[in-house]
Coordinates of C-alpha atoms in Angstrom, one line a residue:
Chain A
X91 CA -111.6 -19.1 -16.9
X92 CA -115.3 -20.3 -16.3
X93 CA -116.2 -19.0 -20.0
X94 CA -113.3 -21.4 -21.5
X95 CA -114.0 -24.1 -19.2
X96 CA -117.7 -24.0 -20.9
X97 CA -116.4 -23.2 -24.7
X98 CA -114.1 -26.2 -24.5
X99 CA -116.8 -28.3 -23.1
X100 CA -119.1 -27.0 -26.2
X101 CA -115.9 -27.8 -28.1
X102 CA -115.4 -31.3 -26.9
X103 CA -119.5 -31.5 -27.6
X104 CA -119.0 -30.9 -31.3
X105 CA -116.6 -32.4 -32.0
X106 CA -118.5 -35.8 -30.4
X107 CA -121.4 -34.5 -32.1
X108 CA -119.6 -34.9 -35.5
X109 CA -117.9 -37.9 -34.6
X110 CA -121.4 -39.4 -34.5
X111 CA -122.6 -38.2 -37.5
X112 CA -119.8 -38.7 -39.6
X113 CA -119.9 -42.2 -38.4
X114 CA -123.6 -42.6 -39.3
X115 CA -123.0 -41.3 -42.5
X116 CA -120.3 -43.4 -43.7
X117 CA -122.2 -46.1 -42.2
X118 CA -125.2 -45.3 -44.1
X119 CA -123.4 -45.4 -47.5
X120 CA -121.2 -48.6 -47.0
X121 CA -124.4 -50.8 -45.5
X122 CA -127.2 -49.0 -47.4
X123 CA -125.7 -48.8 -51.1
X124 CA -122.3 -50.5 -51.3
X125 CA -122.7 -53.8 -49.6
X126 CA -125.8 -55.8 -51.0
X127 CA -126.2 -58.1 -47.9
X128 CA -124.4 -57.3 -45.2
X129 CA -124.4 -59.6 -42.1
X130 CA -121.6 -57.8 -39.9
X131 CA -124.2 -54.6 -39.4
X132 CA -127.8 -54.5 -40.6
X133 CA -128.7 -52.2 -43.6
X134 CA -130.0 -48.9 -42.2
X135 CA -133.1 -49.0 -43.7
X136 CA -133.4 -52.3 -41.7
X137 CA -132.6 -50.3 -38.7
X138 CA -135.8 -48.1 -38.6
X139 CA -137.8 -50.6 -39.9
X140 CA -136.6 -52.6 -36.6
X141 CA -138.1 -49.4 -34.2
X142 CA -142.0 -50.9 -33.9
X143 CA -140.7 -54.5 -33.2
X144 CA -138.6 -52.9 -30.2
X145 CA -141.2 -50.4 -29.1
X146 CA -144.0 -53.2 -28.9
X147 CA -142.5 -56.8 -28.8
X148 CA -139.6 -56.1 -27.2
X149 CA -141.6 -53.6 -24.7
X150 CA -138.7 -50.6 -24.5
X151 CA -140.9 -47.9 -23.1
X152 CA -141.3 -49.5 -19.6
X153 CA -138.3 -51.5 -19.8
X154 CA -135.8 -49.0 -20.9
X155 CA -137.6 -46.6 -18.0
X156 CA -136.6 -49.1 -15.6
X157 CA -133.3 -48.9 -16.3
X158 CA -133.1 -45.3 -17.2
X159 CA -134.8 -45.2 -13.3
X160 CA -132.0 -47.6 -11.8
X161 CA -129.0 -45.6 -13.3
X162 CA -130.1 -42.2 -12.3
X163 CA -131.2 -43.1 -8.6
X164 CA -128.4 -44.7 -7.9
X165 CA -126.0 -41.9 -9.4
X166 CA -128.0 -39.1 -7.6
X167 CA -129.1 -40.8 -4.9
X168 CA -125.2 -42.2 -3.6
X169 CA -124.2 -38.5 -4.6
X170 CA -126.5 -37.2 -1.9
X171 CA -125.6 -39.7 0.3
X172 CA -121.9 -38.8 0.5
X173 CA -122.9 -35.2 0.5
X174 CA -125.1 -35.8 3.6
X175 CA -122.4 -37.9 5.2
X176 CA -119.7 -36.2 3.9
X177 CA -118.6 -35.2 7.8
X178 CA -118.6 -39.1 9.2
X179 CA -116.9 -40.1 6.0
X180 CA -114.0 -38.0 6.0
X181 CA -113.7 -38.4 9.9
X182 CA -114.2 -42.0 9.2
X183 CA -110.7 -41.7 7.0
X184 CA -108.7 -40.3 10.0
X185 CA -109.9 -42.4 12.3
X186 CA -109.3 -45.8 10.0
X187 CA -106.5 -44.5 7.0
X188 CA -106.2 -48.0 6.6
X189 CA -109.4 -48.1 4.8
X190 CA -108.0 -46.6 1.4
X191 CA -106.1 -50.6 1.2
X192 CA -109.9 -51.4 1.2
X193 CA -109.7 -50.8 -3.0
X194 CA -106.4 -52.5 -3.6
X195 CA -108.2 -55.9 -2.5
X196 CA -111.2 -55.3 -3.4
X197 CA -109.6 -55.5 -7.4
X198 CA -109.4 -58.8 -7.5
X199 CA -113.2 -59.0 -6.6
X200 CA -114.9 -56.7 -9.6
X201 CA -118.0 -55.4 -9.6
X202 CA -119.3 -58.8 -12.0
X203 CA -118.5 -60.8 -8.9
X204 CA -120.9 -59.0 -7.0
X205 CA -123.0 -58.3 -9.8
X206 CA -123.4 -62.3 -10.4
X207 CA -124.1 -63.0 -6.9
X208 CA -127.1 -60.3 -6.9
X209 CA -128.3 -61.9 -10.1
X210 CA -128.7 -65.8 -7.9
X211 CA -130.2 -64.4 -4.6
X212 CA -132.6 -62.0 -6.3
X213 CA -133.2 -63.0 -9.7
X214 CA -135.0 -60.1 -11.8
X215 CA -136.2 -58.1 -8.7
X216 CA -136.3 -54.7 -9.4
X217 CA -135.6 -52.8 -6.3
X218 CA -132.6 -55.5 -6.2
X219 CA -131.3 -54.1 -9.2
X220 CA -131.7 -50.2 -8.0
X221 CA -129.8 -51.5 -4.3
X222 CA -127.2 -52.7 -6.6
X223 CA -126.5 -49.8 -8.3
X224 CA -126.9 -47.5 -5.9
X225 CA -124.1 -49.4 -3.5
X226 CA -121.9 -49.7 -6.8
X227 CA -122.2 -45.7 -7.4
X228 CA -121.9 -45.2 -3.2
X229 CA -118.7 -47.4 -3.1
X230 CA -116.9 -46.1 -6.5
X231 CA -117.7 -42.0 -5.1
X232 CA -117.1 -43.1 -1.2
X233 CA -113.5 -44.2 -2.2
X234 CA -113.1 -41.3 -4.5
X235 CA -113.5 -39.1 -1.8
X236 CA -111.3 -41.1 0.7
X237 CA -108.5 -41.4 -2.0
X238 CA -108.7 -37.6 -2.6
X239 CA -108.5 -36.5 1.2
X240 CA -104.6 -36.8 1.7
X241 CA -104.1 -34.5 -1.8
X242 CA -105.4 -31.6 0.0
X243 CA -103.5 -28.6 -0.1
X244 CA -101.1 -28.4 2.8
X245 CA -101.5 -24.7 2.8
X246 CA -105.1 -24.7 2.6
X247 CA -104.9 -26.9 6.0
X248 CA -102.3 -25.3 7.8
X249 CA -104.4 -21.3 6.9
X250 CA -107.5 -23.0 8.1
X251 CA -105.8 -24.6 11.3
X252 CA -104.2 -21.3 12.4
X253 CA -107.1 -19.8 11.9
X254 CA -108.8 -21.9 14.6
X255 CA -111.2 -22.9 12.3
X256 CA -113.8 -25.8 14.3
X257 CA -112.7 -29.4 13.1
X258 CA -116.3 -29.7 11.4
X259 CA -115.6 -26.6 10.1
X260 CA -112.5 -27.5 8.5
X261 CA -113.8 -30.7 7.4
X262 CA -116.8 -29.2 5.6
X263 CA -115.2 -26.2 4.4
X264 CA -111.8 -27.0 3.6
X265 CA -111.4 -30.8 2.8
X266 CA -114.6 -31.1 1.5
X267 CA -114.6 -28.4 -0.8
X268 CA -111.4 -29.2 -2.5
X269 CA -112.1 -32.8 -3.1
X270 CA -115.6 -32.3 -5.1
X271 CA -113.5 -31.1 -8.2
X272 CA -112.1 -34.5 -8.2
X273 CA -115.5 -35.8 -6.8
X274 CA -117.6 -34.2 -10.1
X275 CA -114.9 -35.7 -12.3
X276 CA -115.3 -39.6 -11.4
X277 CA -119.0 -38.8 -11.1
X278 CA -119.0 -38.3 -14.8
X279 CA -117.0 -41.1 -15.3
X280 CA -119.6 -43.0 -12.6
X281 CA -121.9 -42.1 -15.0
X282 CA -120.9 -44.6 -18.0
X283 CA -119.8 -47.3 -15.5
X284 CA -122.8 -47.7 -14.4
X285 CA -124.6 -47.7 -17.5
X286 CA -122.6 -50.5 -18.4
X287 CA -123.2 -52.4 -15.2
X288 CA -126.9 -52.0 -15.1
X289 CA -127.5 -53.4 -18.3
X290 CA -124.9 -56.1 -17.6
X291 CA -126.6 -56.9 -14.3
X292 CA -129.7 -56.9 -16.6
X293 CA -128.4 -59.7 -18.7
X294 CA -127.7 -61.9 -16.1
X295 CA -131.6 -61.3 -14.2
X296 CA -133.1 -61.9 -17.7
X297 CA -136.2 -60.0 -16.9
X298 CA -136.2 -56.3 -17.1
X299 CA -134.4 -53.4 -18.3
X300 CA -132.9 -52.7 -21.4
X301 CA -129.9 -55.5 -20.7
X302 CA -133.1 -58.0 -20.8
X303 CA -134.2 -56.7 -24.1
X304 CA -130.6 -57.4 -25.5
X305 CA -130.8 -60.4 -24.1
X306 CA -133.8 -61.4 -26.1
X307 CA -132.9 -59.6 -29.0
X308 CA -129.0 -62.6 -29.2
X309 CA -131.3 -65.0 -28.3
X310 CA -133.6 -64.4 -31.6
X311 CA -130.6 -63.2 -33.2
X312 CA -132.1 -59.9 -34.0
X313 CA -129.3 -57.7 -35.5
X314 CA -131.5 -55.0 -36.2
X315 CA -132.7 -54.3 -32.4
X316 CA -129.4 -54.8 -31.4
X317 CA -127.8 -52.3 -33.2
X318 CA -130.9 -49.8 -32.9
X319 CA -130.4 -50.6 -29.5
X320 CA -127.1 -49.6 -29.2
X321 CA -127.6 -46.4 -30.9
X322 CA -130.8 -45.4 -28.5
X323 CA -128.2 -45.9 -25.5
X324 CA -125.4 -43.5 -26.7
X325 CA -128.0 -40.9 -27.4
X326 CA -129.4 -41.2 -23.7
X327 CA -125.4 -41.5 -22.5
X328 CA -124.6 -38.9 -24.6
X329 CA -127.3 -36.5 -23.4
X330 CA -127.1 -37.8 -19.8
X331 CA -123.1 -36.5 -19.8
X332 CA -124.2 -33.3 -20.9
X333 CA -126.7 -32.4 -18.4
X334 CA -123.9 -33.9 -15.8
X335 CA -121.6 -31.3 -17.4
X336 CA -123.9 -28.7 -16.5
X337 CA -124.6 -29.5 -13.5
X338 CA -121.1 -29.7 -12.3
X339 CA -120.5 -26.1 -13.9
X340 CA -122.8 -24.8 -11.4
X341 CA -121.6 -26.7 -8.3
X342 CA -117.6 -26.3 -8.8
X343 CA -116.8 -23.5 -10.5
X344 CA -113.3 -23.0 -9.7
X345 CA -110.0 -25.0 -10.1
X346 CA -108.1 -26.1 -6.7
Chain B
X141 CA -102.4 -2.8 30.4
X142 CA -99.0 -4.7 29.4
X143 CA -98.4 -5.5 25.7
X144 CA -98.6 -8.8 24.2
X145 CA -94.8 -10.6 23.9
X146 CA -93.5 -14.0 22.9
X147 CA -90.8 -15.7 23.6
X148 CA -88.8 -18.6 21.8
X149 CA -86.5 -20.3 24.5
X150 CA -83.8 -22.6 23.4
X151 CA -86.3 -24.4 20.6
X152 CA -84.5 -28.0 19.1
X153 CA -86.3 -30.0 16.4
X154 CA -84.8 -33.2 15.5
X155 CA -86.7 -36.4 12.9
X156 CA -85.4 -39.6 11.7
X157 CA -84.3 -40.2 8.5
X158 CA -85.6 -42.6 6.3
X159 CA -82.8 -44.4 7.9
X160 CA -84.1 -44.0 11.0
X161 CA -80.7 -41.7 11.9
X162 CA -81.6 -38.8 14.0
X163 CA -81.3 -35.2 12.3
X164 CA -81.1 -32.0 13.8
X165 CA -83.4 -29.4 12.4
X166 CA -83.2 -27.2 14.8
X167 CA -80.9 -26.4 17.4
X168 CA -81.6 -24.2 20.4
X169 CA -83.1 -21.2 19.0
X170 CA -83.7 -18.5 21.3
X171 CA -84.9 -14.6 20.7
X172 CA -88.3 -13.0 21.4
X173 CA -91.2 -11.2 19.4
X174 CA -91.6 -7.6 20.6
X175 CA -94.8 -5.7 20.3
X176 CA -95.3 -3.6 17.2
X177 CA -91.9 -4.7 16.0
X178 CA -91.5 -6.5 12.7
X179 CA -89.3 -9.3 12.9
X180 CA -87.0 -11.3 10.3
X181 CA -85.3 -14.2 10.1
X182 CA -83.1 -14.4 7.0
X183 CA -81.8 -18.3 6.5
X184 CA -80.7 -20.7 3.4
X185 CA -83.2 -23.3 2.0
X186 CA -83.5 -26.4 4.2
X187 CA -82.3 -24.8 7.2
X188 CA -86.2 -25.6 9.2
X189 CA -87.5 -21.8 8.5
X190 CA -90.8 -23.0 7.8
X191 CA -90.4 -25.7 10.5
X192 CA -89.3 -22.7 13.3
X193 CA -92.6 -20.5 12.0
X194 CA -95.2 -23.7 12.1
X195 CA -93.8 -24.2 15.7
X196 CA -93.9 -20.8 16.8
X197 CA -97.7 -20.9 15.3
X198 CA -98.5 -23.8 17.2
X199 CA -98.7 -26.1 13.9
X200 CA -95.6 -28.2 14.7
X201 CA -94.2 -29.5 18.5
X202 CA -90.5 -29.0 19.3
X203 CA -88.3 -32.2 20.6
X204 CA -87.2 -29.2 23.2
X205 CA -87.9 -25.4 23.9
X206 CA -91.1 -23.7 25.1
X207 CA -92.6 -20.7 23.4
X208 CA -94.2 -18.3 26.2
X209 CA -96.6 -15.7 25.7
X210 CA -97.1 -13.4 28.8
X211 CA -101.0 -12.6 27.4
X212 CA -102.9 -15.2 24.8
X213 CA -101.5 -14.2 21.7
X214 CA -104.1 -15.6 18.5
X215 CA -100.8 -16.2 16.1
X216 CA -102.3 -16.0 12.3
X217 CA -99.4 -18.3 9.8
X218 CA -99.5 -17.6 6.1
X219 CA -97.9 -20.6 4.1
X220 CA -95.4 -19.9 1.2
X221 CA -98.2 -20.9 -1.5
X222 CA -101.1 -19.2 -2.2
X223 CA -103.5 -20.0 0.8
X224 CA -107.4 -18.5 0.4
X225 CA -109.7 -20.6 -1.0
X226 CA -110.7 -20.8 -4.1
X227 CA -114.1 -22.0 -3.3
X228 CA -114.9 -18.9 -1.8
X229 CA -115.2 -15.4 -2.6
X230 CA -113.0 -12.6 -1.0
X231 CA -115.9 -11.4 1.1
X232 CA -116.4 -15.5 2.0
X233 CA -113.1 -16.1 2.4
X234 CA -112.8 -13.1 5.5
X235 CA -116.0 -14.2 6.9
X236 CA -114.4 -17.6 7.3
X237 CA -112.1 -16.4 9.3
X238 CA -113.7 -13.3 10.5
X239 CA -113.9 -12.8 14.5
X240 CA -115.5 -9.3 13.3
X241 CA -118.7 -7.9 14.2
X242 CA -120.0 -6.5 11.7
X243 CA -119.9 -6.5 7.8
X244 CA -118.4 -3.0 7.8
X245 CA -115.4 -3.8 9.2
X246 CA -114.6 -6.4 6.7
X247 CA -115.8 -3.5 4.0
X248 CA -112.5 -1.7 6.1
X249 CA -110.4 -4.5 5.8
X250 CA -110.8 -4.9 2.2
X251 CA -110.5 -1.4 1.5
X252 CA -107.0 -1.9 3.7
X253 CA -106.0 -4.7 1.4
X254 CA -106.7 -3.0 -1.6
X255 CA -109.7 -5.7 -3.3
X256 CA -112.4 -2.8 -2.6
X257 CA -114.5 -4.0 -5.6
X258 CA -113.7 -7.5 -6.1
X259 CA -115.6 -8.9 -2.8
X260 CA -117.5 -11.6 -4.9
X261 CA -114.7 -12.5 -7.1
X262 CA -113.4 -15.9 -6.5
X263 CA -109.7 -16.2 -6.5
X264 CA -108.8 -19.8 -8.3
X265 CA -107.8 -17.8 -11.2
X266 CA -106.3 -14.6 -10.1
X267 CA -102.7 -13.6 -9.6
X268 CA -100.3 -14.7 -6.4
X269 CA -100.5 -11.0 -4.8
X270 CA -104.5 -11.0 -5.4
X271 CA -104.0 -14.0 -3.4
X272 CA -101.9 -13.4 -1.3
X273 CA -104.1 -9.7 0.0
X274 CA -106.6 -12.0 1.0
X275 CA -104.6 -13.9 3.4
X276 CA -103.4 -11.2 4.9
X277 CA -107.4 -9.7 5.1
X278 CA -108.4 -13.0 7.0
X279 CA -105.8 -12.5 9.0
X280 CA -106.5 -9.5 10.1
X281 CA -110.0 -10.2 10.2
X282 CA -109.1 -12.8 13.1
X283 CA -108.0 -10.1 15.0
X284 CA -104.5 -11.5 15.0
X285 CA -102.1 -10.5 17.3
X286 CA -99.0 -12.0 15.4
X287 CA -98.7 -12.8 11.8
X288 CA -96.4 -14.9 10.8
X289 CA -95.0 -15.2 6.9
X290 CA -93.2 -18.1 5.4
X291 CA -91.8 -17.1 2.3
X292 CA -95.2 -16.1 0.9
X293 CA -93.6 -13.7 -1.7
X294 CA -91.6 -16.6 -3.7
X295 CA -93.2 -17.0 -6.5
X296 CA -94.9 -13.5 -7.1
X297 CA -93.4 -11.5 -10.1
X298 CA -90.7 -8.6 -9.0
X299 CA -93.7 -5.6 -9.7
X300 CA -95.8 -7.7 -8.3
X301 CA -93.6 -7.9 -5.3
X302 CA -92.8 -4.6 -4.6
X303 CA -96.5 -3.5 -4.4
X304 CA -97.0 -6.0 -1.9
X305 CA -94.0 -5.1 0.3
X306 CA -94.9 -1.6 0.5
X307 CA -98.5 -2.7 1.1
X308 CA -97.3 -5.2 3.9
X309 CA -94.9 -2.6 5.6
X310 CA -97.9 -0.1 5.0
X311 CA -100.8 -2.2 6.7
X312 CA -98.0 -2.9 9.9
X313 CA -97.3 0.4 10.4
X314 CA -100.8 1.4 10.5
X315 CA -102.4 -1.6 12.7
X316 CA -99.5 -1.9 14.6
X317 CA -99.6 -5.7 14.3
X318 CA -96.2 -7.5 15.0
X319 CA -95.2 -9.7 11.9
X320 CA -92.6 -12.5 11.6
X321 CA -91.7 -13.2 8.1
X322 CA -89.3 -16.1 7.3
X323 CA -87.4 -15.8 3.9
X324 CA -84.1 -16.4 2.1
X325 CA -84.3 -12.5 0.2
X326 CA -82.0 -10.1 2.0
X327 CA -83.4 -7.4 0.8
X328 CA -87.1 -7.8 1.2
X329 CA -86.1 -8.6 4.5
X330 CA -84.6 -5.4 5.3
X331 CA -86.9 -3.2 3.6
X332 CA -90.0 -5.1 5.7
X333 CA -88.2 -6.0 9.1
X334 CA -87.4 -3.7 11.9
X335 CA -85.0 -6.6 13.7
X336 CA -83.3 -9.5 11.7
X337 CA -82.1 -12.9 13.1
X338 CA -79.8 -14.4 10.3
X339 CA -79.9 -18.4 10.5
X340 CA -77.5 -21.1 9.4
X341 CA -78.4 -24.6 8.1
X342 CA -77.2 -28.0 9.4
X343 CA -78.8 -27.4 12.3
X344 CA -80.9 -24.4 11.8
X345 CA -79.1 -21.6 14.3
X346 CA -79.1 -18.2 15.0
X347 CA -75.7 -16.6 14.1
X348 CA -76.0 -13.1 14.4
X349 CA -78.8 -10.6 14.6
X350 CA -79.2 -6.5 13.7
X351 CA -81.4 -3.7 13.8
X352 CA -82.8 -2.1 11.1
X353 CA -82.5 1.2 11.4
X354 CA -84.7 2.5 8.5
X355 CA -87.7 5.3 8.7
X356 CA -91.3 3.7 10.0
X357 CA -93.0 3.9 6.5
X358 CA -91.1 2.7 3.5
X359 CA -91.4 2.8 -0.4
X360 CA -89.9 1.1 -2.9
X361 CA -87.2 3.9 -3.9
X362 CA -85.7 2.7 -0.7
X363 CA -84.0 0.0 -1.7
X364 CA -81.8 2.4 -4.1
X365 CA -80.5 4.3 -0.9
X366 CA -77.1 3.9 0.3
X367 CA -78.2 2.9 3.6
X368 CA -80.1 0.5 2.1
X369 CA -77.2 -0.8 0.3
X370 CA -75.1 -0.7 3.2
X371 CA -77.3 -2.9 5.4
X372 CA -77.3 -5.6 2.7
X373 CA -73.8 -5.7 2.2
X374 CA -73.5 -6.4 6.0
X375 CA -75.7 -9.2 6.0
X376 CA -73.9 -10.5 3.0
X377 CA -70.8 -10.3 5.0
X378 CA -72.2 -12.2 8.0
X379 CA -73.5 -15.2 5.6
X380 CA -70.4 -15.2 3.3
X381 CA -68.5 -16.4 6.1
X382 CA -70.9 -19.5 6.7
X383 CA -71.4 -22.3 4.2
X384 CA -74.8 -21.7 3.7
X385 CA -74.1 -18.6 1.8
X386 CA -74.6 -19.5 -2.0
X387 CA -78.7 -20.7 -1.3
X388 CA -79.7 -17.4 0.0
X389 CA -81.7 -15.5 -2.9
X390 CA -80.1 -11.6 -3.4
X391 CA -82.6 -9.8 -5.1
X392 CA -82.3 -6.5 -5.8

């Protein structure tokens, strides 16, 4: 089961993989040779000739480190948070059930409300940007877990309750362990979001991070960094979901 | 010293509707668990079975009734669907629930259980009896005094089933452990029970009850004997009188 889990992932992999390439490929011909000027996408060669501009004028090492930082705290760092508090949480839910409305009003204020509002009281500060992130990722996996607490096997809880099993016990052992399947899964999903939100968070700040460097790069209409841009980020995404993969392969290895 | 006994007196379970109309589950259901007797109760789907078992494990609260035991009596229920977790290992999934001493007597209990050799195999994908073993190993492993079984045989394939019957009937004869198994099969009934309450639906009742007068240790080739055959047509006789006749399951 485990060996099938991880060919289909390797599947899923190549078949991306491919995707990509084939992509690049037809890309390559239509802007390179077919269309003389293009103004939709920039010529590839235009592309790689665009890489020293970003690396020095643009300043990507440092800035895309910052937000390579602020997406990967804030993803590990709110999944060791629920782990650690993973016992008040889920007594938390017993005690207030009425907390899983919490999500159905919090819809109609997204996370670019919030987002916005961090942008006008802190501007471009950095440790701003990781607190944002890391409460986005907290909130999204905190309310994962509370939504996937009353899906737990009835069986599971009624074996573990006649076998006197300590409440922490059966919290920690039981409830716990059959919602990180579901956990791992929007973790991964976590994992784009917040991409996204970083850099969009970055765009409104204006100062650091990659979304600042996209910023720049529309205000100088620069189609070239842009795109090249664009192309650096699904690599790192790309790469990023396959380490997460792994991971989660080694932490939940089984199927509820 | 005095054996361990349980007794059900005049148990009632009634809910409201999504109407809010009161409806009797249960309706004064009386009989006792005897030590180192194996126990049936045959009844129709939706006749509160399961509800009966959760309340005699302490999972569920009557409306009435009282369930006395003369001795604390640590009551072990295994659900109808497969019940270890997958998270665990079988060795884990025993130590869990283990109220054992030592290591080697969970060795003993999975040799009893027949998984000697897959202690750090995780169960998420193996089969309902596989499963199944294990629940019955952590319950023995918490030194249960009663073990009660809702239907836990269900979905299980027939070959499947029969290796587990015999192993059930084999592991009861040996520890001497009182069982109560809850079902809608007649005959797995019979070939595992010593005693059988049969139970009508709308209210769940007692209607009649009979002794199983079959050998200690049983084996599948049983169930072919004419005593065998006898028994079942008797219960089949009881329940064709009642309405709730056409949900019970015959297998044979």
């Amino acid at each position: 089961m485990r060996r099938t889990r991880k060919s289909e992932i390797i599947n899923r992999m190549k078949i991306s993989f491919s995707i990509i390439v084939s992509f690049l490929f037809v890309y390559f011909l239509i802007f390179e040779f077919i269309i003389p000027f293009p103004k939709v996408f920039p010529k590839p060669g235009e592309i790689f000739e665009a890489f020293p501009s970003l690396w020095n004028d643009y300043r990507f090492p440092s800035r895309f480190a910052l937000t390579f930082a602020a997406v990967y705290f804030s993803l590990i760092g709110s999944y060791i948070l629920i782990f650690i508090s993973k016992l008040q949480i889920i007594k938390f839910h017993y005690i207030f059930p009425e907390m899983l409305k919490l999500p159905n009003i919090l819809r109609y204020f997204p996370a670019f409300f919030f987002m916005l509002l961090f942008a006008y009281w802190f501007g471009g500060n950095s440790i701003a940007e990781f607190v944002f992130g890391f409460l986005y990722a907290f909130v999204i996996l905190a309310f994962g877990l509370l939504r996937e607490i009353p899906n737990v096997k009835k069986e599971y809880l009624d074996s573990a309750k006649s076998l006197k099993t300590p409440y922490d016990s059966l919290i920690t052992n039981v409830i716990w362990k059959y919602c990180l399947p579901s956990l791992s899964k929007r973790a991964e999903e976590l994992h784009y979001g917040i991409w996204v939100v970083i850099m969009i968070y970055e765009i409104f700040a204006q100062e650091n991070g990659v979304g600042s460097i996209y910023f720049e790069a529309l205000k100088y209409k620069d189609l070239s960094v842009i795109v090249l841009l664009g192309i650096i980020i699904s690599i790192v995404i790309l790469l990023g979901k396959v380490v997460i993969k792994h991971i989660e392969e080694k932490i939940v290895y089984w199927e509820n | 010293m005095e054996e361990k006994k349980l007794e059900i007196i005049s148990i009632s379970k009634e809910y409201s509707d999504e109407f809010g109309f009161k409806v009797k589950l249960l309706n004064n259901i009386s009989f006792e668990i005897s030590p180192g007797k194996f126990t049936g109760i045959v009844a129709p789907e939706g006749s509160g079975k399961t509800s009966l078992l959760k309340i005699i494990s302490g999972l569920e609260n009557p409306t009435r009734g009282q369930i006395i035991a003369n001795r604390f009596m640590n009551i072990v229920f295994i659900p109808s669907g497969p019940s270890s977790f997958p998270w665990f290992t079988v060795m884990e999934n025993l130590k869990f629930a283990s109220k054992l001493d030592s290591e080697k007597q969970l060795q003993e209990i999975i040799k009893i259980i027949g998984l000697e050799g897959y202690e750090n195999h995780i169960p998420h994908n193996k089969s309902l009896g596989f499963r199944f073993r294990i629940a019955l190993g952590r319950a023995l492993a918490n030194k249960a005094d009663l073990i009660v079984l809702d239907e836990p045989f269900n979905e299980m394939d027939i070959v499947t089933k029969e290796e587990i019957y015999e192993l059930v009937r084999k592991i009861f004869v040996t520890t001497k452990i009182p069982f109560l198994l809850g079902t809608t099969n007649i005959t797995e009934a019979i070939f595992l029970a010593d005693k059988i309450h049969l139970m009508k639906k709308n209210p769940g009742e007692f209607i009649d009850k009979l002794d199983v007068n079959l050998p200690p240790e049983r084996k599948i080739q049983l169930m072919s004997e004419p005593s065998f055959n006898d028994l079942r047509i008797k219960v089949e006789n009881i329940f064709k009188t009642k309405e709730s006749y056409k949900s019970l399951n015959f297998y044979i």
